PDB file of C-alpha atoms and ligand atoms in Angstrom:
ATOM      1  CA  LEU A  15      -1.087  50.233  -0.137  1.00 88.00           C
ATOM      2  CA  LYS A  16      -1.604  46.530  -0.213  1.00 95.00           C
ATOM      3  CA  ALA A  17      -1.306  43.717  -2.755  1.00 97.00           C
ATOM      4  CA  GLU A  18      -2.698  40.231  -2.214  1.00 98.00           C
ATOM      5  CA  LEU A  19      -2.137  37.328  -4.580  1.00 98.00           C
ATOM      6  CA  LEU A  20      -5.402  35.393  -4.895  1.00 98.00           C
ATOM      7  CA  TYR A  21      -4.810  32.819  -7.636  1.00 98.00           C
ATOM      8  CA  VAL A  22      -1.835  31.457  -9.553  1.00 98.00           C
ATOM      9  CA  PHE A  23      -2.024  29.316 -12.656  1.00 98.00           C
ATOM     10  CA  GLY A  24       1.194  27.893 -14.100  1.00 98.00           C
ATOM     11  CA  ASP A  25       4.902  27.799 -13.406  1.00 97.00           C
ATOM     12  CA  ASP A  26       8.303  27.902 -15.147  1.00 97.00           C
ATOM     13  CA  LEU A  27       7.707  24.457 -16.598  1.00 97.00           C
ATOM     14  CA  MET A  28       4.462  25.584 -18.246  1.00 97.00           C
ATOM     15  CA  ILE A  29       6.407  28.300 -20.061  1.00 97.00           C
ATOM     16  CA  VAL A  30       9.164  26.077 -21.418  1.00 97.00           C
ATOM     17  CA  ASN A  31       6.634  23.446 -22.450  1.00 96.00           C
ATOM     18  CA  ALA A  32       4.711  26.110 -24.382  1.00 96.00           C
ATOM     19  CA  ALA A  33       7.970  27.049 -26.121  1.00 95.00           C
ATOM     20  CA  ARG A  34       9.002  23.465 -26.814  1.00 93.00           C
ATOM     21  CA  VAL A  35       5.721  22.519 -28.446  1.00 91.00           C
ATOM     22  CA  SER A  36       7.233  24.111 -31.568  1.00 85.00           C
ATOM     23  CA  TYR A  37       9.482  21.041 -31.624  1.00 83.00           C
ATOM     24  CA  GLY A  38       6.720  18.645 -30.576  1.00 87.00           C
ATOM     25  CA  LYS A  39       8.395  18.223 -27.167  1.00 87.00           C
ATOM     26  CA  HIS A  40       6.981  18.158 -23.643  1.00 92.00           C
ATOM     27  CA  LYS A  41       8.765  17.643 -20.315  1.00 91.00           C
ATOM     28  CA  SER A  42       7.368  16.704 -16.944  1.00 93.00           C
ATOM     29  CA  ARG A  43      10.317  18.001 -14.889  1.00 94.00           C
ATOM     30  CA  PHE A  44      12.134  21.309 -14.993  1.00 94.00           C
ATOM     31  CA  ASP A  45      15.934  21.132 -15.305  1.00 93.00           C
ATOM     32  CA  GLN A  46      18.867  23.506 -15.841  1.00 92.00           C
ATOM     33  CA  SER A  47      18.513  23.510 -19.627  1.00 92.00           C
ATOM     34  CA  ASP A  48      15.024  24.920 -19.049  1.00 94.00           C
ATOM     35  CA  ALA A  49      16.474  27.764 -17.011  1.00 95.00           C
ATOM     36  CA  LYS A  50      18.720  28.565 -19.984  1.00 94.00           C
ATOM     37  CA  LEU A  51      15.799  28.343 -22.354  1.00 95.00           C
ATOM     38  CA  LEU A  52      13.827  30.870 -20.285  1.00 96.00           C
ATOM     39  CA  LYS A  53      16.712  33.332 -20.565  1.00 95.00           C
ATOM     40  CA  TYR A  54      17.005  32.664 -24.284  1.00 95.00           C
ATOM     41  CA  LEU A  55      13.297  33.293 -24.824  1.00 96.00           C
ATOM     42  CA  LYS A  56      13.456  36.572 -22.952  1.00 95.00           C
ATOM     43  CA  GLU A  57      16.601  37.739 -24.722  1.00 94.00           C
ATOM     44  CA  HIS A  58      15.185  36.976 -28.173  1.00 95.00           C
ATOM     45  CA  GLY A  59      11.778  38.493 -27.615  1.00 93.00           C
ATOM     46  CA  HIS A  60       9.911  35.161 -27.655  1.00 95.00           C
ATOM     47  CA  THR A  61       7.386  36.516 -25.188  1.00 95.00           C
ATOM     48  CA  SER A  62       4.315  34.449 -26.055  1.00 97.00           C
ATOM     49  CA  PRO A  63       5.246  31.429 -23.846  1.00 97.00           C
ATOM     50  CA  PHE A  64       5.215  33.797 -20.856  1.00 98.00           C
ATOM     51  CA  ARG A  65       1.574  34.624 -21.556  1.00 98.00           C
ATOM     52  CA  HIS A  66       0.288  31.192 -20.496  1.00 98.00           C
ATOM     53  CA  PRO A  67       0.596  31.517 -16.704  1.00 98.00           C
ATOM     54  CA  GLN A  68      -2.116  33.692 -15.142  1.00 98.00           C
ATOM     55  CA  LEU A  69      -2.219  35.487 -11.808  1.00 98.00           C
ATOM     56  CA  GLN A  70      -4.967  37.266  -9.943  1.00 98.00           C
ATOM     57  CA  PHE A  71      -4.297  40.028  -7.409  1.00 98.00           C
ATOM     58  CA  ARG A  72      -6.486  42.100  -5.129  1.00 98.00           C
ATOM     59  CA  LEU A  73      -5.035  45.590  -4.789  1.00 98.00           C
ATOM     60  CA  HIS A  74      -5.916  48.255  -2.268  1.00 97.00           C
ATOM     61  CA  VAL A  75      -4.373  51.517  -3.457  1.00 97.00           C
ATOM     62  CA  PRO A  76      -5.153  55.226  -3.749  1.00 97.00           C
ATOM     63  CA  ILE A  77      -6.937  56.247  -6.957  1.00 97.00           C
ATOM     64  CA  PHE A  78      -3.840  58.022  -8.308  1.00 97.00           C
ATOM     65  CA  VAL A  79      -1.961  54.698  -8.169  1.00 98.00           C
ATOM     66  CA  GLU A  80      -4.876  52.764  -9.687  1.00 98.00           C
ATOM     67  CA  ARG A  81      -4.891  55.225 -12.613  1.00 97.00           C
ATOM     68  CA  GLN A  82      -1.225  54.506 -13.333  1.00 97.00           C
ATOM     69  CA  LEU A  83      -1.710  50.756 -13.047  1.00 98.00           C
ATOM     70  CA  PHE A  84      -4.702  50.860 -15.396  1.00 98.00           C
ATOM     71  CA  LYS A  85      -2.475  52.260 -18.140  1.00 98.00           C
ATOM     72  CA  HIS A  86      -1.195  48.656 -18.345  1.00 98.00           C
ATOM     73  CA  GLN A  87      -3.834  46.980 -20.430  1.00 96.00           C
ATOM     74  CA  VAL A  88      -2.559  44.226 -22.673  1.00 97.00           C
ATOM     75  CA  GLY A  89      -3.268  40.801 -21.167  1.00 97.00           C
ATOM     76  CA  LEU A  90      -4.902  42.260 -18.049  1.00 98.00           C
ATOM     77  CA  THR A  91      -8.470  42.642 -16.870  1.00 98.00           C
ATOM     78  CA  ALA A  92      -9.763  44.576 -13.860  1.00 97.00           C
ATOM     79  CA  ASN A  93     -12.892  45.020 -11.774  1.00 96.00           C
ATOM     80  CA  SER A  94     -13.040  47.803  -9.178  1.00 92.00           C
ATOM     81  CA  ILE A  95     -15.236  48.695  -6.233  1.00 88.00           C
ATOM     82  CA  SER A  96     -17.880  51.189  -7.386  1.00 86.00           C
ATOM     83  CA  GLY A  97     -18.471  54.550  -5.762  1.00 81.00           C
ATOM     84  CA  ARG A  98     -21.911  54.535  -7.411  1.00 84.00           C
ATOM     85  CA  TYR A  99     -23.076  51.737  -5.133  1.00 85.00           C
ATOM     86  CA  VAL A 100     -20.783  51.698  -2.117  1.00 80.00           C
ATOM     87  CA  ASP A 101     -19.656  54.436   0.223  1.00 78.00           C
ATOM     88  CA  PHE A 102     -15.938  53.807   0.576  1.00 75.00           C
ATOM     89  CA  SER A 103     -15.100  57.434   1.289  1.00 71.00           C
ATOM     90  CA  ASP A 104     -13.437  56.835   4.635  1.00 84.00           C
ATOM     91  CA  GLU A 105      -9.862  55.888   3.751  1.00 91.00           C
ATOM     92  CA  TYR A 106      -7.274  58.266   2.289  1.00 94.00           C
ATOM     93  CA  TYR A 107      -3.607  57.956   1.547  1.00 95.00           C
ATOM     94  CA  THR A 108      -1.519  60.299   3.670  1.00 93.00           C
ATOM     95  CA  PRO A 109       2.236  60.226   3.139  1.00 92.00           C
ATOM     96  CA  ASN A 110       4.432  60.510   6.202  1.00 89.00           C
ATOM     97  CA  GLU A 111       6.582  62.840   4.236  1.00 91.00           C
ATOM     98  CA  PHE A 112       5.830  65.036   1.269  1.00 93.00           C
ATOM     99  CA  ARG A 113       8.520  64.901  -1.420  1.00 91.00           C
ATOM    100  CA  LEU A 114       9.964  67.903  -3.183  1.00 88.00           C
ATOM    101  CA  GLN A 115       9.577  68.163  -6.949  1.00 87.00           C
ATOM    102  CA  SER A 116      12.652  66.916  -8.767  1.00 84.00           C
ATOM    103  CA  LYS A 117      14.444  69.685 -10.669  1.00 81.00           C
ATOM    104  CA  ASP A 118      15.893  67.484 -13.415  1.00 76.00           C
ATOM    105  CA  SER A 119      12.856  65.312 -14.133  1.00 65.00           C
ATOM    106  CA  LYS A 120       9.332  66.333 -14.938  1.00 64.00           C
ATOM    107  CA  GLN A 121       7.913  63.090 -13.550  1.00 66.00           C
ATOM    108  CA  GLY A 122       9.729  62.228 -10.383  1.00 79.00           C
ATOM    109  CA  SER A 123      10.334  63.632  -6.970  1.00 85.00           C
ATOM    110  CA  SER A 124      13.617  64.735  -5.513  1.00 83.00           C
ATOM    111  CA  ASP A 125      15.786  62.912  -2.949  1.00 82.00           C
ATOM    112  CA  GLU A 126      16.271  66.225  -1.162  1.00 85.00           C
ATOM    113  CA  LYS A 127      14.600  66.181   2.271  1.00 88.00           C
ATOM    114  CA  ILE A 128      11.676  68.501   2.885  1.00 89.00           C
ATOM    115  CA  ASP A 129      11.931  70.812   5.887  1.00 91.00           C
ATOM    116  CA  TYR A 130      10.375  69.079   8.916  1.00 94.00           C
ATOM    117  CA  TYR A 131       8.133  72.007   9.881  1.00 95.00           C
ATOM    118  CA  ILE A 132       6.889  72.621   6.344  1.00 95.00           C
ATOM    119  CA  ASN A 133       6.061  68.912   6.085  1.00 94.00           C
ATOM    120  CA  GLU A 134       4.132  68.939   9.368  1.00 95.00           C
ATOM    121  CA  LYS A 135       2.294  72.154   8.447  1.00 95.00           C
ATOM    122  CA  TYR A 136       1.049  70.684   5.171  1.00 95.00           C
ATOM    123  CA  ARG A 137       0.228  67.329   6.740  1.00 95.00           C
ATOM    124  CA  ILE A 138      -2.082  69.134   9.146  1.00 95.00           C
ATOM    125  CA  GLU A 139      -3.650  71.282   6.382  1.00 96.00           C
ATOM    126  CA  TYR A 140      -4.127  68.204   4.209  1.00 96.00           C
ATOM    127  CA  ALA A 141      -5.777  66.237   7.045  1.00 95.00           C
ATOM    128  CA  GLY A 142      -8.082  69.212   7.658  1.00 96.00           C
ATOM    129  CA  LEU A 143      -9.118  69.339   4.018  1.00 96.00           C
ATOM    130  CA  ILE A 144      -9.892  65.609   3.971  1.00 96.00           C
ATOM    131  CA  THR A 145     -12.058  66.044   7.095  1.00 95.00           C
ATOM    132  CA  GLN A 146     -13.982  68.865   5.396  1.00 96.00           C
ATOM    133  CA  ILE A 147     -14.498  66.840   2.236  1.00 95.00           C
ATOM    134  CA  ARG A 148     -15.734  63.837   4.206  1.00 95.00           C
ATOM    135  CA  HIS A 149     -18.092  66.061   6.143  1.00 95.00           C
ATOM    136  CA  LEU A 150     -19.623  67.485   2.951  1.00 96.00           C
ATOM    137  CA  TYR A 151     -19.785  64.049   1.327  1.00 95.00           C
ATOM    138  CA  ASN A 152     -21.673  62.671   4.342  1.00 94.00           C
ATOM    139  CA  LYS A 153     -24.056  65.649   4.217  1.00 96.00           C
ATOM    140  CA  PHE A 154     -24.825  64.870   0.584  1.00 96.00           C
ATOM    141  CA  ILE A 155     -25.471  61.205   1.429  1.00 94.00           C
ATOM    142  CA  ASP A 156     -27.693  62.121   4.417  1.00 95.00           C
ATOM    143  CA  GLU A 157     -29.626  64.461   2.127  1.00 97.00           C
ATOM    144  CA  GLY A 158     -30.288  61.494  -0.165  1.00 96.00           C
ATOM    145  CA  ILE A 159     -28.081  62.731  -3.022  1.00 95.00           C
ATOM    146  CA  ALA A 160     -26.866  59.890  -5.236  1.00 94.00           C
ATOM    147  CA  LYS A 161     -23.460  58.412  -4.403  1.00 92.00           C
ATOM    148  CA  GLU A 162     -22.556  58.622  -8.083  1.00 92.00           C
ATOM    149  CA  GLN A 163     -22.664  62.426  -7.770  1.00 95.00           C
ATOM    150  CA  ALA A 164     -21.538  62.861  -4.168  1.00 94.00           C
ATOM    151  CA  ARG A 165     -18.276  61.072  -5.041  1.00 93.00           C
ATOM    152  CA  MET A 166     -17.307  63.873  -7.454  1.00 94.00           C
ATOM    153  CA  MET A 167     -15.700  65.803  -4.623  1.00 94.00           C
ATOM    154  CA  LEU A 168     -13.506  62.923  -3.406  1.00 94.00           C
ATOM    155  CA  PRO A 169      -9.758  63.328  -4.017  1.00 95.00           C
ATOM    156  CA  LEU A 170      -7.262  61.106  -5.843  1.00 96.00           C
ATOM    157  CA  SER A 171      -5.843  60.017  -2.480  1.00 96.00           C
ATOM    158  CA  LEU A 172      -9.030  58.053  -1.769  1.00 95.00           C
ATOM    159  CA  TYR A 173      -8.315  54.326  -1.471  1.00 96.00           C
ATOM    160  CA  THR A 174      -9.951  51.976  -3.921  1.00 96.00           C
ATOM    161  CA  THR A 175      -9.938  48.192  -4.299  1.00 96.00           C
ATOM    162  CA  PHE A 176      -9.737  46.211  -7.491  1.00 97.00           C
ATOM    163  CA  ILE A 177      -9.196  42.685  -8.695  1.00 98.00           C
ATOM    164  CA  TRP A 178      -6.564  42.411 -11.405  1.00 98.00           C
ATOM    165  CA  THR A 179      -6.118  39.253 -13.439  1.00 98.00           C
ATOM    166  CA  GLY A 180      -3.567  38.861 -16.151  1.00 98.00           C
ATOM    167  CA  SER A 181      -0.838  36.920 -17.819  1.00 98.00           C
ATOM    168  CA  LEU A 182       2.593  36.623 -16.279  1.00 98.00           C
ATOM    169  CA  ALA A 183       3.941  38.408 -19.384  1.00 98.00           C
ATOM    170  CA  ALA A 184       1.758  41.422 -18.625  1.00 98.00           C
ATOM    171  CA  TYR A 185       3.018  41.557 -15.040  1.00 98.00           C
ATOM    172  CA  LEU A 186       6.634  41.185 -16.210  1.00 97.00           C
ATOM    173  CA  ASN A 187       6.123  44.271 -18.375  1.00 96.00           C
ATOM    174  CA  LEU A 188       4.601  46.019 -15.352  1.00 97.00           C
ATOM    175  CA  PHE A 189       7.602  45.068 -13.178  1.00 97.00           C
ATOM    176  CA  ASP A 190       9.947  46.327 -15.872  1.00 95.00           C
ATOM    177  CA  LEU A 191       8.294  49.739 -16.169  1.00 94.00           C
ATOM    178  CA  ARG A 192       7.022  50.420 -12.677  1.00 95.00           C
ATOM    179  CA  LEU A 193       9.978  49.351 -10.552  1.00 95.00           C
ATOM    180  CA  LYS A 194      12.318  51.805 -12.220  1.00 90.00           C
ATOM    181  CA  PRO A 195      13.424  54.875 -10.274  1.00 87.00           C
ATOM    182  CA  ASP A 196      11.458  57.193 -12.583  1.00 87.00           C
ATOM    183  CA  ALA A 197       8.137  55.517 -11.661  1.00 91.00           C
ATOM    184  CA  GLN A 198       6.070  57.081  -8.890  1.00 93.00           C
ATOM    185  CA  GLN A 199       7.193  55.910  -5.448  1.00 94.00           C
ATOM    186  CA  GLU A 200       3.731  54.787  -4.272  1.00 96.00           C
ATOM    187  CA  THR A 201       3.217  52.802  -7.477  1.00 97.00           C
ATOM    188  CA  ARG A 202       6.693  51.286  -7.121  1.00 96.00           C
ATOM    189  CA  GLU A 203       5.802  50.266  -3.584  1.00 96.00           C
ATOM    190  CA  VAL A 204       2.703  48.281  -4.513  1.00 98.00           C
ATOM    191  CA  VAL A 205       4.271  46.794  -7.665  1.00 98.00           C
ATOM    192  CA  GLY A 206       7.230  45.774  -5.496  1.00 97.00           C
ATOM    193  CA  GLN A 207       4.794  43.945  -3.199  1.00 98.00           C
ATOM    194  CA  MET A 208       3.305  42.182  -6.237  1.00 98.00           C
ATOM    195  CA  LEU A 209       6.740  41.044  -7.408  1.00 97.00           C
ATOM    196  CA  GLU A 210       7.576  39.756  -3.935  1.00 97.00           C
ATOM    197  CA  LEU A 211       4.310  37.784  -3.807  1.00 98.00           C
ATOM    198  CA  VAL A 212       5.081  36.192  -7.171  1.00 98.00           C
ATOM    199  CA  ARG A 213       8.610  35.375  -5.997  1.00 97.00           C
ATOM    200  CA  LEU A 214       7.297  33.762  -2.803  1.00 97.00           C
ATOM    201  CA  THR A 215       5.128  31.309  -4.737  1.00 97.00           C
ATOM    202  CA  GLY A 216       8.396  29.685  -5.869  1.00 97.00           C
ATOM    203  CA  LYS A 217       6.707  28.863  -9.180  1.00 97.00           C
ATOM    204  CA  PHE A 218       8.493  31.354 -11.396  1.00 98.00           C
ATOM    205  CA  THR A 219      11.992  31.397  -9.904  1.00 96.00           C
ATOM    206  CA  TYR A 220      13.825  31.073 -13.229  1.00 96.00           C
ATOM    207  CA  THR A 221      11.502  33.358 -15.140  1.00 97.00           C
ATOM    208  CA  LEU A 222      12.021  36.087 -12.548  1.00 97.00           C
ATOM    209  CA  GLU A 223      15.743  35.442 -12.695  1.00 95.00           C
ATOM    210  CA  ALA A 224      15.672  35.942 -16.459  1.00 95.00           C
ATOM    211  CA  TRP A 225      13.400  38.996 -16.462  1.00 95.00           C
ATOM    212  CA  VAL A 226      13.880  40.814 -13.200  1.00 95.00           C
ATOM    213  CA  TYR A 227      16.755  39.720 -10.985  1.00 92.00           C
ATOM    214  CA  GLY A 228      19.450  38.365 -13.331  1.00 82.00           C
ATOM    215  CA  LYS A 229      21.444  40.598 -15.616  1.00 57.00           C
ATOM    216  CA  THR A 230      23.491  38.035 -17.574  1.00 44.00           C
ATOM    217  CA  ILE A 231      21.946  36.282 -20.537  1.00 39.00           C
ATOM    218  CA  ASP A 232      22.978  32.790 -21.630  1.00 43.00           C
ATOM    219  CA  ASN A 233      22.355  31.166 -24.957  1.00 39.00           C
ATOM    220  CA  GLY A 234      19.489  28.739 -24.697  1.00 42.00           C
ATOM    221  CA  ASP A 235      18.449  25.756 -26.699  1.00 43.00           C
ATOM    222  CA  MET A 236      14.947  25.078 -28.009  1.00 39.00           C
ATOM    223  CA  GLU A 237      15.636  21.317 -28.144  1.00 36.00           C
TER     224      GLU A 237
HETATM  225  C1  FAD B  21       7.612  56.478 -15.645  1.00 72.58           C
HETATM  226  C2  FAD B  21       6.346  56.474 -16.448  1.00 72.58           C
HETATM  227  C3  FAD B  21       5.748  57.670 -16.787  1.00 72.58           C
HETATM  228  C4  FAD B  21       4.557  57.695 -17.535  1.00 72.58           C
HETATM  229  N1  FAD B  21       3.951  58.871 -17.814  1.00 72.58           N
HETATM  230  C5  FAD B  21       2.785  58.899 -18.478  1.00 72.58           C
HETATM  231  C6  FAD B  21       2.090  60.111 -18.750  1.00 72.58           C
HETATM  232  O1  FAD B  21       2.566  61.181 -18.418  1.00 72.58           O
HETATM  233  N2  FAD B  21       0.897  60.075 -19.380  1.00 72.58           N
HETATM  234  C7  FAD B  21       0.349  58.894 -19.797  1.00 72.58           C
HETATM  235  O2  FAD B  21      -0.731  58.898 -20.382  1.00 72.58           O
HETATM  236  N3  FAD B  21       0.976  57.717 -19.558  1.00 72.58           N
HETATM  237  C8  FAD B  21       2.154  57.685 -18.910  1.00 72.58           C
HETATM  238  N4  FAD B  21       2.781  56.481 -18.663  1.00 72.58           N
HETATM  239  C9  FAD B  21       2.117  55.265 -19.084  1.00 72.58           C
HETATM  240  C10 FAD B  21       2.826  54.630 -20.316  1.00 72.58           C
HETATM  241  O3  FAD B  21       2.733  55.479 -21.457  1.00 72.58           O
HETATM  242  C11 FAD B  21       2.163  53.279 -20.630  1.00 72.58           C
HETATM  243  O4  FAD B  21       0.828  53.494 -21.030  1.00 72.58           O
HETATM  244  C12 FAD B  21       2.165  52.342 -19.439  1.00 72.58           C
HETATM  245  O5  FAD B  21       3.451  52.293 -18.871  1.00 72.58           O
HETATM  246  C13 FAD B  21       1.718  50.956 -19.861  1.00 72.58           C
HETATM  247  O6  FAD B  21       2.777  50.358 -20.522  1.00 72.58           O
HETATM  248  P1  FAD B  21       2.540  49.437 -21.795  1.00 72.58           P
HETATM  249  O7  FAD B  21       1.941  50.232 -22.912  1.00 72.58           O
HETATM  250  O8  FAD B  21       3.841  48.755 -22.060  1.00 72.58           O
HETATM  251  O9  FAD B  21       1.464  48.390 -21.218  1.00 72.58           O
HETATM  252  P2  FAD B  21       0.306  47.624 -21.950  1.00 72.58           P
HETATM  253  O10 FAD B  21      -0.838  48.520 -22.244  1.00 72.58           O
HETATM  254  O11 FAD B  21       0.011  46.455 -21.100  1.00 72.58           O
HETATM  255  O12 FAD B  21       0.937  47.180 -23.312  1.00 72.58           O
HETATM  256  C14 FAD B  21       1.902  46.136 -23.357  1.00 72.58           C
HETATM  257  C15 FAD B  21       2.656  46.224 -24.677  1.00 72.58           C
HETATM  258  O13 FAD B  21       1.758  45.978 -25.754  1.00 72.58           O
HETATM  259  C16 FAD B  21       2.104  46.807 -26.860  1.00 72.58           C
HETATM  260  N5  FAD B  21       0.978  47.682 -27.143  1.00 72.58           N
HETATM  261  C17 FAD B  21       0.030  48.120 -26.284  1.00 72.58           C
HETATM  262  N6  FAD B  21      -0.859  48.881 -26.891  1.00 72.58           N
HETATM  263  C18 FAD B  21      -0.500  48.932 -28.181  1.00 72.58           C
HETATM  264  C19 FAD B  21      -1.011  49.593 -29.317  1.00 72.58           C
HETATM  265  N7  FAD B  21      -2.089  50.332 -29.248  1.00 72.58           N
HETATM  266  N8  FAD B  21      -0.370  49.440 -30.480  1.00 72.58           N
HETATM  267  C20 FAD B  21       0.748  48.688 -30.579  1.00 72.58           C
HETATM  268  N9  FAD B  21       1.304  48.047 -29.543  1.00 72.58           N
HETATM  269  C21 FAD B  21       0.689  48.170 -28.351  1.00 72.58           C
HETATM  270  C22 FAD B  21       3.345  47.588 -26.474  1.00 72.58           C
HETATM  271  O14 FAD B  21       4.496  46.872 -26.897  1.00 72.58           O
HETATM  272  C23 FAD B  21       3.292  47.585 -24.958  1.00 72.58           C
HETATM  273  O15 FAD B  21       4.567  47.712 -24.362  1.00 72.58           O
HETATM  274  C24 FAD B  21       3.970  56.460 -17.946  1.00 72.58           C
HETATM  275  C25 FAD B  21       4.609  55.261 -17.612  1.00 72.58           C
HETATM  276  C26 FAD B  21       5.779  55.258 -16.883  1.00 72.58           C
HETATM  277  C27 FAD B  21       6.401  53.925 -16.533  1.00 72.58           C
END
């Protein structure tokens, strides 16, 4: 699973300037009152200023993760590699460890460790199945059968690549929902990478503090 950050448009200052236009104000330097304002905006549901910055990622994830990410739609647009045109059938996600189904949640997996030998047994069976599928897929392709049909047999663990562009607000919603413990671990992993990439830009330090890292909310001031 891999996230790359390709483009970034905007920063914390862009957000507070979008908010302050209500008062006909514009600043050229970010200061501590702006940090407070960002918290105030978040706390009071003034989300539109956070929609001005835009970010573009390239994500390389298994199809079952892509499907979960694509449920996030507002303020986001995606283009994916196409199995109709390209044979990308050679890379599959294989967990080191299978997780047991959680008993108290329908969605998640349990923290209980799987038996080592059962894990190894199913890892081997799973690898064998993938080899068989690839073999049949390649036979179809060699026979001249269209990729758009041959791909029907490929499993959800197949890796796919897509470009995802969206507003910072959309990604903040994604971070909120997909970094929680009830989100699927593989999805959490790639969304965690995305958050880290945004953090490393250093452009949204106070926004991330208000939305993701900081728990305390201050009163802000629109002036
Ligand atoms: C742990 C977990 C389990 C999930 N399980 C399932 C599942 O079993 N099956 C399944 O299908 N999905 C499932 N989802 C997906 C979930 O229902 C959302 O579709 C997904 O999280 C996207 O969130 P969102 O709607 O906030 O994102 P976006 O689509 O980006 O929407 C952003 C915000 O816009 C608003 N909005 C969006 N669409 C509308 C609308 N039509 N009308 C009014 N307001 C709108 C909402 O306020 C929304 O929060 C799961 C998500 C999580 C995190």
